[in-house]
């Protein structure tokens, strides 16, 4: 069997928002039994059928790089994380719907990963300082995921989801809100599953188009002449 193409997706967000729980759900289709702090980064893989059911259908390994979210913006911590940010095809931005700060910090996480974090070390780029122009030429697919939906009382959901819809708009991304401990939220055929599949289609397509190398967005042929008839990405 031919080796499958692999693509890399970063999973970013504050500590405790549920990144590891989400990755486990995406890759193992079940609740993560015993979550503990992620130190450094852990990687799991999901198999994705690009353009399923069409003549262009192709299977990809999606590597989900779950980057531990502890201790925000000290320069040394940032440079440690930076090693995970090279050669990426997409970013899943994860925030906790019960924690406003974790939503605001997504601006900082995305800027850090895309190497546009020009704020002085230790200063968060908050919603108020956010400038959409910083993303004007971004070609990396982004997906915003809100977790702990189960912990928001029914009476508060509208208010919370209206606020987070703006967030997805700022990132020009789709959003999914869910409970990471419940596989039902990603059940086959559900609108969440459709959004997810659309995101992974975009990410898979990007193996043939754009990568981030040391913070610069480049087209693959510019850094690696492709083997005839192959779209094997750079490893
Ligand atoms: N009720 C509920 N609990 C959740 C949800 N997602 C995550 N949790 C819980 O939140 C806690 C933190 O989850 P993790 O997945 O470890 O968070 P993380 O983002 O990987 O944290 P770091 O590894 O420190 O960066 C765990 O106790 C999870 O069970 C959710 O959607 N609903
Ligand atoms: Mg974790």
PDB file of C-alpha atoms and ligand atoms in Angstrom:
ATOM      1  CA  UNK A   1       0.000   0.000   0.000  1.00  0.00           C
ATOM      2  CA  UNK A   2       1.299   3.455  -0.889  1.00  0.00           C
ATOM      3  CA  UNK A   3       2.326   5.645   2.049  1.00  0.00           C
ATOM      4  CA  UNK A   4      -0.334   8.158   2.924  1.00  0.00           C
ATOM      5  CA  UNK A   5       0.379  11.850   2.724  1.00  0.00           C
ATOM      6  CA  UNK A   6       0.745  13.472   6.112  1.00  0.00           C
ATOM      7  CA  UNK A   7      -0.334  16.930   7.113  1.00  0.00           C
ATOM      8  CA  UNK A   8       0.348  18.822  10.300  1.00  0.00           C
ATOM      9  CA  UNK A   9      -2.259  20.701  12.305  1.00  0.00           C
ATOM     10  CA  UNK A  10      -1.390  22.590  15.488  1.00  0.00           C
ATOM     11  CA  UNK A  11      -3.856  22.507  18.387  1.00  0.00           C
ATOM     12  CA  UNK A  12      -3.375  25.648  20.465  1.00  0.00           C
ATOM     13  CA  UNK A  13      -4.987  27.342  23.443  1.00  0.00           C
ATOM     14  CA  UNK A  14      -4.572  28.036  27.144  1.00  0.00           C
ATOM     15  CA  UNK A  15      -3.817  25.300  29.632  1.00  0.00           C
ATOM     16  CA  UNK A  16      -6.905  23.398  30.755  1.00  0.00           C
ATOM     17  CA  UNK A  17      -9.211  24.430  27.898  1.00  0.00           C
ATOM     18  CA  UNK A  18      -9.436  20.806  26.740  1.00  0.00           C
ATOM     19  CA  UNK A  19      -6.946  20.437  23.853  1.00  0.00           C
ATOM     20  CA  UNK A  20      -5.831  16.926  24.826  1.00  0.00           C
ATOM     21  CA  UNK A  21      -9.437  15.882  25.447  1.00  0.00           C
ATOM     22  CA  UNK A  22     -10.377  17.245  22.027  1.00  0.00           C
ATOM     23  CA  UNK A  23      -7.497  15.534  20.220  1.00  0.00           C
ATOM     24  CA  UNK A  24      -8.386  12.234  21.887  1.00  0.00           C
ATOM     25  CA  UNK A  25     -11.986  12.641  20.771  1.00  0.00           C
ATOM     26  CA  UNK A  26     -10.919  13.490  17.219  1.00  0.00           C
ATOM     27  CA  UNK A  27      -8.447  10.616  16.907  1.00  0.00           C
ATOM     28  CA  UNK A  28      -9.892   7.871  19.119  1.00  0.00           C
ATOM     29  CA  UNK A  29     -13.560   8.876  19.001  1.00  0.00           C
ATOM     30  CA  UNK A  30     -13.866   8.568  22.748  1.00  0.00           C
ATOM     31  CA  UNK A  31     -13.538  10.566  25.934  1.00  0.00           C
ATOM     32  CA  UNK A  32     -10.029  10.978  27.373  1.00  0.00           C
ATOM     33  CA  UNK A  33     -10.250   9.075  30.662  1.00  0.00           C
ATOM     34  CA  UNK A  34      -7.380  10.540  32.629  1.00  0.00           C
ATOM     35  CA  UNK A  35      -6.279  13.939  31.357  1.00  0.00           C
ATOM     36  CA  UNK A  36      -3.118  15.428  32.808  1.00  0.00           C
ATOM     37  CA  UNK A  37      -1.096  18.516  31.836  1.00  0.00           C
ATOM     38  CA  UNK A  38       0.630  18.153  28.518  1.00  0.00           C
ATOM     39  CA  UNK A  39       4.331  18.855  28.805  1.00  0.00           C
ATOM     40  CA  UNK A  40       5.894  19.997  25.547  1.00  0.00           C
ATOM     41  CA  UNK A  41       3.781  18.518  22.798  1.00  0.00           C
ATOM     42  CA  UNK A  42       2.041  15.256  22.036  1.00  0.00           C
ATOM     43  CA  UNK A  43       0.942  14.076  18.609  1.00  0.00           C
ATOM     44  CA  UNK A  44      -1.956  11.864  17.597  1.00  0.00           C
ATOM     45  CA  UNK A  45      -3.219  10.987  14.144  1.00  0.00           C
ATOM     46  CA  UNK A  46      -6.608  11.049  12.477  1.00  0.00           C
ATOM     47  CA  UNK A  47      -7.266   9.528   9.092  1.00  0.00           C
ATOM     48  CA  UNK A  48      -9.143  11.841   6.755  1.00  0.00           C
ATOM     49  CA  UNK A  49     -10.723  11.120   3.390  1.00  0.00           C
ATOM     50  CA  UNK A  50     -10.238  14.284   1.340  1.00  0.00           C
ATOM     51  CA  UNK A  51     -13.266  15.052  -0.855  1.00  0.00           C
ATOM     52  CA  UNK A  52     -14.901  11.799   0.170  1.00  0.00           C
ATOM     53  CA  UNK A  53     -17.237  10.339  -2.422  1.00  0.00           C
ATOM     54  CA  UNK A  54     -15.760  12.297  -5.363  1.00  0.00           C
ATOM     55  CA  UNK A  55     -13.289  11.161  -8.043  1.00  0.00           C
ATOM     56  CA  UNK A  56     -10.635  13.284  -6.277  1.00  0.00           C
ATOM     57  CA  UNK A  57     -10.991  11.342  -3.033  1.00  0.00           C
ATOM     58  CA  UNK A  58      -7.655  10.749  -1.322  1.00  0.00           C
ATOM     59  CA  UNK A  59      -6.719   9.594   2.173  1.00  0.00           C
ATOM     60  CA  UNK A  60      -4.480  11.653   4.442  1.00  0.00           C
ATOM     61  CA  UNK A  61      -2.937  11.230   7.860  1.00  0.00           C
ATOM     62  CA  UNK A  62      -3.767  14.365   9.814  1.00  0.00           C
ATOM     63  CA  UNK A  63      -1.189  14.806  12.572  1.00  0.00           C
ATOM     64  CA  UNK A  64      -2.681  16.779  15.453  1.00  0.00           C
ATOM     65  CA  UNK A  65       0.095  18.487  17.417  1.00  0.00           C
ATOM     66  CA  UNK A  66      -1.268  19.143  20.887  1.00  0.00           C
ATOM     67  CA  UNK A  67       0.975  21.848  22.331  1.00  0.00           C
ATOM     68  CA  UNK A  68       0.894  22.155  26.149  1.00  0.00           C
ATOM     69  CA  UNK A  69      -0.651  25.518  26.998  1.00  0.00           C
ATOM     70  CA  UNK A  70       0.963  26.300  30.342  1.00  0.00           C
ATOM     71  CA  UNK A  71       2.887  29.431  31.281  1.00  0.00           C
ATOM     72  CA  UNK A  72       1.972  31.934  28.610  1.00  0.00           C
ATOM     73  CA  UNK A  73       4.397  34.372  27.216  1.00  0.00           C
ATOM     74  CA  UNK A  74       7.812  34.247  28.891  1.00  0.00           C
ATOM     75  CA  UNK A  75      10.341  34.520  26.080  1.00  0.00           C
ATOM     76  CA  UNK A  76      12.087  31.235  26.942  1.00  0.00           C
ATOM     77  CA  UNK A  77       8.786  29.327  26.956  1.00  0.00           C
ATOM     78  CA  UNK A  78       7.820  30.858  23.660  1.00  0.00           C
ATOM     79  CA  UNK A  79      11.068  29.897  22.007  1.00  0.00           C
ATOM     80  CA  UNK A  80      10.652  26.333  23.304  1.00  0.00           C
ATOM     81  CA  UNK A  81       7.212  26.176  21.721  1.00  0.00           C
ATOM     82  CA  UNK A  82       8.462  27.732  18.506  1.00  0.00           C
ATOM     83  CA  UNK A  83      10.095  24.440  17.488  1.00  0.00           C
ATOM     84  CA  UNK A  84       6.604  23.008  17.023  1.00  0.00           C
ATOM     85  CA  UNK A  85       5.458  25.827  14.759  1.00  0.00           C
ATOM     86  CA  UNK A  86       7.483  25.095  11.633  1.00  0.00           C
ATOM     87  CA  UNK A  87       6.002  23.412   8.603  1.00  0.00           C
ATOM     88  CA  UNK A  88       2.349  23.526   9.464  1.00  0.00           C
ATOM     89  CA  UNK A  89      -0.772  23.144   7.370  1.00  0.00           C
ATOM     90  CA  UNK A  90      -3.502  24.305   9.719  1.00  0.00           C
ATOM     91  CA  UNK A  91      -4.314  25.486  13.225  1.00  0.00           C
ATOM     92  CA  UNK A  92      -7.151  24.527  15.570  1.00  0.00           C
ATOM     93  CA  UNK A  93      -7.640  27.295  18.133  1.00  0.00           C
ATOM     94  CA  UNK A  94      -9.249  25.949  21.300  1.00  0.00           C
ATOM     95  CA  UNK A  95     -10.942  28.034  23.980  1.00  0.00           C
ATOM     96  CA  UNK A  96     -13.085  27.251  26.990  1.00  0.00           C
ATOM     97  CA  UNK A  97     -16.565  28.748  26.638  1.00  0.00           C
ATOM     98  CA  UNK A  98     -16.765  29.231  30.411  1.00  0.00           C
ATOM     99  CA  UNK A  99     -13.526  31.240  30.463  1.00  0.00           C
ATOM    100  CA  UNK A 100     -13.528  34.561  28.602  1.00  0.00           C
ATOM    101  CA  UNK A 101      -9.810  35.053  28.993  1.00  0.00           C
ATOM    102  CA  UNK A 102      -9.096  31.809  27.164  1.00  0.00           C
ATOM    103  CA  UNK A 103     -11.094  33.182  24.218  1.00  0.00           C
ATOM    104  CA  UNK A 104      -9.209  36.479  24.189  1.00  0.00           C
ATOM    105  CA  UNK A 105      -5.900  34.648  24.393  1.00  0.00           C
ATOM    106  CA  UNK A 106      -6.588  32.933  21.057  1.00  0.00           C
ATOM    107  CA  UNK A 107      -5.420  36.124  19.358  1.00  0.00           C
ATOM    108  CA  UNK A 108      -2.103  35.748  21.100  1.00  0.00           C
ATOM    109  CA  UNK A 109      -1.812  32.037  20.316  1.00  0.00           C
ATOM    110  CA  UNK A 110      -2.513  32.498  16.648  1.00  0.00           C
ATOM    111  CA  UNK A 111      -0.112  35.408  16.306  1.00  0.00           C
ATOM    112  CA  UNK A 112       2.566  33.474  18.125  1.00  0.00           C
ATOM    113  CA  UNK A 113       2.213  30.444  15.841  1.00  0.00           C
ATOM    114  CA  UNK A 114       2.111  32.542  12.706  1.00  0.00           C
ATOM    115  CA  UNK A 115       5.087  34.510  13.993  1.00  0.00           C
ATOM    116  CA  UNK A 116       3.228  37.787  13.918  1.00  0.00           C
ATOM    117  CA  UNK A 117       3.413  38.286  17.650  1.00  0.00           C
ATOM    118  CA  UNK A 118       4.891  41.751  17.745  1.00  0.00           C
ATOM    119  CA  UNK A 119       3.644  42.622  21.233  1.00  0.00           C
ATOM    120  CA  UNK A 120       6.406  42.949  23.852  1.00  0.00           C
ATOM    121  CA  UNK A 121       7.062  39.722  25.778  1.00  0.00           C
ATOM    122  CA  UNK A 122       4.621  39.305  28.641  1.00  0.00           C
ATOM    123  CA  UNK A 123       1.903  41.466  27.085  1.00  0.00           C
ATOM    124  CA  UNK A 124      -1.153  39.681  25.780  1.00  0.00           C
ATOM    125  CA  UNK A 125      -2.637  40.745  22.488  1.00  0.00           C
ATOM    126  CA  UNK A 126      -6.204  41.113  23.663  1.00  0.00           C
ATOM    127  CA  UNK A 127      -9.397  41.493  21.738  1.00  0.00           C
ATOM    128  CA  UNK A 128      -9.215  45.260  22.041  1.00  0.00           C
ATOM    129  CA  UNK A 129      -5.747  45.482  20.481  1.00  0.00           C
ATOM    130  CA  UNK A 130      -6.484  43.038  17.750  1.00  0.00           C
ATOM    131  CA  UNK A 131      -5.986  44.223  14.216  1.00  0.00           C
ATOM    132  CA  UNK A 132      -7.671  42.190  11.468  1.00  0.00           C
ATOM    133  CA  UNK A 133      -5.003  43.358   9.033  1.00  0.00           C
ATOM    134  CA  UNK A 134      -2.565  41.018  10.741  1.00  0.00           C
ATOM    135  CA  UNK A 135      -4.470  38.143   9.189  1.00  0.00           C
ATOM    136  CA  UNK A 136      -5.182  39.745   5.837  1.00  0.00           C
ATOM    137  CA  UNK A 137      -2.666  37.616   3.947  1.00  0.00           C
ATOM    138  CA  UNK A 138      -2.991  34.484   6.086  1.00  0.00           C
ATOM    139  CA  UNK A 139      -3.419  31.379   3.946  1.00  0.00           C
ATOM    140  CA  UNK A 140      -3.257  28.829   6.750  1.00  0.00           C
ATOM    141  CA  UNK A 141      -6.688  27.305   7.443  1.00  0.00           C
ATOM    142  CA  UNK A 142      -7.914  28.035  10.976  1.00  0.00           C
ATOM    143  CA  UNK A 143     -10.723  26.422  12.978  1.00  0.00           C
ATOM    144  CA  UNK A 144     -12.050  27.793  16.280  1.00  0.00           C
ATOM    145  CA  UNK A 145     -13.315  25.228  18.795  1.00  0.00           C
ATOM    146  CA  UNK A 146     -15.184  26.207  21.963  1.00  0.00           C
ATOM    147  CA  UNK A 147     -15.176  23.539  24.688  1.00  0.00           C
ATOM    148  CA  UNK A 148     -17.211  22.837  27.842  1.00  0.00           C
ATOM    149  CA  UNK A 149     -20.506  23.712  26.187  1.00  0.00           C
ATOM    150  CA  UNK A 150     -22.069  21.289  28.670  1.00  0.00           C
ATOM    151  CA  UNK A 151     -21.077  23.637  31.491  1.00  0.00           C
ATOM    152  CA  UNK A 152     -22.994  26.622  30.148  1.00  0.00           C
ATOM    153  CA  UNK A 153     -26.560  26.779  31.442  1.00  0.00           C
ATOM    154  CA  UNK A 154     -29.206  26.766  28.688  1.00  0.00           C
ATOM    155  CA  UNK A 155     -30.264  30.290  29.668  1.00  0.00           C
ATOM    156  CA  UNK A 156     -26.746  31.659  29.053  1.00  0.00           C
ATOM    157  CA  UNK A 157     -25.928  29.832  25.825  1.00  0.00           C
ATOM    158  CA  UNK A 158     -27.207  32.479  23.409  1.00  0.00           C
ATOM    159  CA  UNK A 159     -25.187  35.208  25.044  1.00  0.00           C
ATOM    160  CA  UNK A 160     -21.985  33.146  25.116  1.00  0.00           C
ATOM    161  CA  UNK A 161     -22.330  31.822  21.579  1.00  0.00           C
ATOM    162  CA  UNK A 162     -22.994  35.299  20.184  1.00  0.00           C
ATOM    163  CA  UNK A 163     -19.756  36.499  21.724  1.00  0.00           C
ATOM    164  CA  UNK A 164     -17.733  33.615  20.317  1.00  0.00           C
ATOM    165  CA  UNK A 165     -19.239  33.988  16.841  1.00  0.00           C
ATOM    166  CA  UNK A 166     -17.351  37.310  16.582  1.00  0.00           C
ATOM    167  CA  UNK A 167     -14.172  35.487  17.415  1.00  0.00           C
ATOM    168  CA  UNK A 168     -14.560  33.077  14.507  1.00  0.00           C
ATOM    169  CA  UNK A 169     -15.354  36.010  12.236  1.00  0.00           C
ATOM    170  CA  UNK A 170     -12.135  37.771  13.262  1.00  0.00           C
ATOM    171  CA  UNK A 171     -10.145  34.689  12.330  1.00  0.00           C
ATOM    172  CA  UNK A 172     -12.134  34.133   9.152  1.00  0.00           C
ATOM    173  CA  UNK A 173     -12.688  30.606  10.434  1.00  0.00           C
ATOM    174  CA  UNK A 174     -15.517  28.209  11.068  1.00  0.00           C
ATOM    175  CA  UNK A 175     -16.383  27.443  14.666  1.00  0.00           C
ATOM    176  CA  UNK A 176     -17.534  24.370  16.508  1.00  0.00           C
ATOM    177  CA  UNK A 177     -18.755  24.411  20.100  1.00  0.00           C
ATOM    178  CA  UNK A 178     -18.891  21.129  21.968  1.00  0.00           C
ATOM    179  CA  UNK A 179     -18.349  19.002  25.021  1.00  0.00           C
ATOM    180  CA  UNK A 180     -15.051  17.167  24.523  1.00  0.00           C
ATOM    181  CA  UNK A 181     -16.117  14.420  26.878  1.00  0.00           C
ATOM    182  CA  UNK A 182     -19.061  13.422  24.701  1.00  0.00           C
ATOM    183  CA  UNK A 183     -18.507  11.799  21.267  1.00  0.00           C
ATOM    184  CA  UNK A 184     -22.105  12.587  20.292  1.00  0.00           C
ATOM    185  CA  UNK A 185     -21.057  16.152  19.439  1.00  0.00           C
ATOM    186  CA  UNK A 186     -19.039  14.879  16.488  1.00  0.00           C
ATOM    187  CA  UNK A 187     -21.428  12.145  15.370  1.00  0.00           C
ATOM    188  CA  UNK A 188     -21.199  11.250  11.679  1.00  0.00           C
ATOM    189  CA  UNK A 189     -23.525  13.397   9.599  1.00  0.00           C
ATOM    190  CA  UNK A 190     -23.937  16.105  12.253  1.00  0.00           C
ATOM    191  CA  UNK A 191     -23.258  19.722  11.322  1.00  0.00           C
ATOM    192  CA  UNK A 192     -20.136  19.664  13.517  1.00  0.00           C
ATOM    193  CA  UNK A 193     -18.804  16.629  11.646  1.00  0.00           C
ATOM    194  CA  UNK A 194     -19.450  18.374   8.330  1.00  0.00           C
ATOM    195  CA  UNK A 195     -17.580  21.524   9.458  1.00  0.00           C
ATOM    196  CA  UNK A 196     -14.702  19.414  10.697  1.00  0.00           C
ATOM    197  CA  UNK A 197     -14.457  17.504   7.454  1.00  0.00           C
ATOM    198  CA  UNK A 198     -14.513  20.781   5.489  1.00  0.00           C
ATOM    199  CA  UNK A 199     -11.648  22.091   7.613  1.00  0.00           C
ATOM    200  CA  UNK A 200      -9.584  18.931   7.128  1.00  0.00           C
ATOM    201  CA  UNK A 201     -10.272  19.114   3.375  1.00  0.00           C
ATOM    202  CA  UNK A 202      -8.793  22.634   3.339  1.00  0.00           C
ATOM    203  CA  UNK A 203      -5.819  21.507   5.382  1.00  0.00           C
ATOM    204  CA  UNK A 204      -5.195  18.488   3.141  1.00  0.00           C
ATOM    205  CA  UNK A 205      -5.418  20.669   0.057  1.00  0.00           C
ATOM    206  CA  UNK A 206      -2.804  22.940   1.588  1.00  0.00           C
ATOM    207  CA  UNK A 207      -0.146  20.202   1.380  1.00  0.00           C
ATOM    208  CA  UNK A 208      -0.041  21.081  -2.280  1.00  0.00           C
ATOM    209  CA  UNK A 209      -0.114  24.806  -1.751  1.00  0.00           C
ATOM    210  CA  UNK A 210       1.143  26.524   1.374  1.00  0.00           C
ATOM    211  CA  UNK A 211       3.353  25.799   4.367  1.00  0.00           C
ATOM    212  CA  UNK A 212       4.698  27.941   7.171  1.00  0.00           C
ATOM    213  CA  UNK A 213       8.480  27.735   7.375  1.00  0.00           C
ATOM    214  CA  UNK A 214      10.099  29.724  10.165  1.00  0.00           C
ATOM    215  CA  UNK A 215       7.088  31.991  10.297  1.00  0.00           C
ATOM    216  CA  UNK A 216       6.986  32.704   6.561  1.00  0.00           C
ATOM    217  CA  UNK A 217       4.120  31.350   4.462  1.00  0.00           C
ATOM    218  CA  UNK A 218       5.620  29.720   1.388  1.00  0.00           C
ATOM    219  CA  UNK A 219       4.430  27.530  -1.442  1.00  0.00           C
ATOM    220  CA  UNK A 220       5.784  23.982  -1.294  1.00  0.00           C
ATOM    221  CA  UNK A 221       7.441  23.955  -4.736  1.00  0.00           C
ATOM    222  CA  UNK A 222       9.518  26.953  -3.651  1.00  0.00           C
ATOM    223  CA  UNK A 223      11.235  24.948  -0.932  1.00  0.00           C
ATOM    224  CA  UNK A 224      11.116  21.396  -2.224  1.00  0.00           C
ATOM    225  CA  UNK A 225      10.959  20.316  -5.873  1.00  0.00           C
ATOM    226  CA  UNK A 226       8.127  17.787  -5.880  1.00  0.00           C
ATOM    227  CA  UNK A 227       8.868  14.269  -7.071  1.00  0.00           C
ATOM    228  CA  UNK A 228       7.099  13.533 -10.346  1.00  0.00           C
ATOM    229  CA  UNK A 229       3.488  12.552  -9.672  1.00  0.00           C
ATOM    230  CA  UNK A 230       3.859  12.791  -5.916  1.00  0.00           C
ATOM    231  CA  UNK A 231       2.617  15.341  -3.427  1.00  0.00           C
ATOM    232  CA  UNK A 232       4.622  13.957  -0.498  1.00  0.00           C
ATOM    233  CA  UNK A 233       5.032  16.881   1.916  1.00  0.00           C
ATOM    234  CA  UNK A 234       8.325  17.891   3.478  1.00  0.00           C
ATOM    235  CA  UNK A 235       9.043  16.157   6.794  1.00  0.00           C
TER     236      UNK A 235
HETATM  237  N1  LIG B   1     -17.209  19.209  31.230  1.00  0.00           N
HETATM  238  C1  LIG B   1     -16.205  19.287  30.330  1.00  0.00           C
HETATM  239  N2  LIG B   1     -14.926  19.085  30.742  1.00  0.00           N
HETATM  240  C2  LIG B   1     -13.950  19.173  29.820  1.00  0.00           C
HETATM  241  C3  LIG B   1     -14.216  19.452  28.454  1.00  0.00           C
HETATM  242  N3  LIG B   1     -13.035  19.487  27.792  1.00  0.00           N
HETATM  243  C4  LIG B   1     -12.081  19.218  28.698  1.00  0.00           C
HETATM  244  N4  LIG B   1     -12.615  19.030  29.920  1.00  0.00           N
HETATM  245  C5  LIG B   1     -11.893  18.786  31.179  1.00  0.00           C
HETATM  246  O1  LIG B   1     -10.998  19.884  31.393  1.00  0.00           O
HETATM  247  C6  LIG B   1      -9.785  19.433  32.011  1.00  0.00           C
HETATM  248  C7  LIG B   1      -8.562  19.864  31.182  1.00  0.00           C
HETATM  249  O2  LIG B   1      -8.594  19.193  29.943  1.00  0.00           O
HETATM  250  P1  LIG B   1      -7.259  18.884  29.076  1.00  0.00           P
HETATM  251  O3  LIG B   1      -7.724  18.207  27.838  1.00  0.00           O
HETATM  252  O4  LIG B   1      -6.244  18.212  29.885  1.00  0.00           O
HETATM  253  O5  LIG B   1      -6.761  20.398  28.778  1.00  0.00           O
HETATM  254  P2  LIG B   1      -5.491  20.869  27.926  1.00  0.00           P
HETATM  255  O6  LIG B   1      -5.933  22.029  27.113  1.00  0.00           O
HETATM  256  O7  LIG B   1      -4.906  19.722  27.186  1.00  0.00           O
HETATM  257  O8  LIG B   1      -4.487  21.394  29.045  1.00  0.00           O
HETATM  258  P3  LIG B   1      -2.846  21.480  28.982  1.00  0.00           P
HETATM  259  O9  LIG B   1      -2.328  20.126  28.621  1.00  0.00           O
HETATM  260  O10 LIG B   1      -2.431  21.890  30.365  1.00  0.00           O
HETATM  261  O11 LIG B   1      -2.484  22.530  27.968  1.00  0.00           O
HETATM  262  C8  LIG B   1      -9.922  17.907  32.144  1.00  0.00           C
HETATM  263  O12 LIG B   1     -10.375  17.617  33.445  1.00  0.00           O
HETATM  264  C9  LIG B   1     -10.995  17.551  31.119  1.00  0.00           C
HETATM  265  O13 LIG B   1     -11.722  16.383  31.450  1.00  0.00           O
HETATM  266  C10 LIG B   1     -15.590  19.668  28.061  1.00  0.00           C
HETATM  267  O14 LIG B   1     -15.924  19.960  26.905  1.00  0.00           O
HETATM  268  N5  LIG B   1     -16.539  19.575  29.060  1.00  0.00           N
HETATM  269 MG1  LIG B   2      -3.082  18.762  27.320  1.00  0.00          MG
END
